[in-house]
């Protein structure tokens, strides 16, 4: 169960073309990522990333 989702500030009110990042709580050490356009759909694919992998992704995205 996802505890909370945070939408990208670039998404806008209608979802846009961005992502949402979530956490599953302290007992599940994963960072969850989903498409903000499809957030309301029950079958929306969700990436489950280790925190270190997500940090590496963010570092690479910031330098791109």
XYZ file of C-alpha atoms in Angstrom:
64
model
C 0.000 0.000 0.000
C 1.355 3.411 -0.963
C 1.507 5.855 1.927
C 1.745 8.989 -0.216
C 2.334 10.204 -3.776
C 4.081 13.452 -4.678
C 3.412 14.905 -8.123
C 6.093 16.693 -10.064
C 5.727 20.461 -9.937
C 5.903 20.377 -13.754
C 2.756 18.237 -14.052
C 0.158 20.972 -13.654
C -3.424 20.363 -12.558
C -4.336 17.995 -15.402
C -1.456 15.539 -14.879
C 0.724 16.726 -17.729
C 3.536 14.585 -19.032
C 5.338 13.968 -15.770
C 5.646 11.462 -12.983
C 4.585 10.949 -9.417
C 6.918 9.571 -6.764
C 5.630 7.604 -3.818
C 6.700 5.668 -0.791
C 5.205 2.501 0.570
C 6.073 3.303 4.158
C 8.986 2.493 6.456
C 8.570 -1.283 6.169
C 8.959 -1.243 2.357
C 12.257 0.404 1.382
C 11.349 1.300 -2.181
C 10.767 4.477 -4.128
C 7.722 4.122 -6.364
C 7.359 5.980 -9.672
C 4.275 6.195 -11.916
C 2.994 8.212 -14.875
C 0.964 11.176 -13.609
C -1.364 11.020 -16.643
C -2.468 7.522 -15.662
C -2.429 7.933 -11.880
C -6.181 7.328 -11.484
C -6.169 4.093 -13.505
C -6.185 0.874 -11.512
C -3.667 -0.821 -13.841
C -1.126 2.033 -13.943
C 2.386 0.545 -14.118
C 4.542 1.408 -11.115
C 8.323 1.189 -10.990
C 9.760 -0.046 -7.679
C 13.286 1.296 -7.223
C 15.828 0.878 -4.460
C 16.536 4.252 -2.829
C 20.143 4.193 -4.095
C 18.985 3.534 -7.666
C 16.490 6.411 -7.478
C 19.184 8.750 -6.087
C 21.486 7.769 -8.956
C 18.693 8.430 -11.461
C 18.066 11.890 -9.994
C 21.776 12.723 -10.037
C 22.020 11.713 -13.706
C 18.852 13.645 -14.612
C 20.182 16.794 -12.980
C 23.368 16.714 -15.071
C 21.632 15.880 -18.352
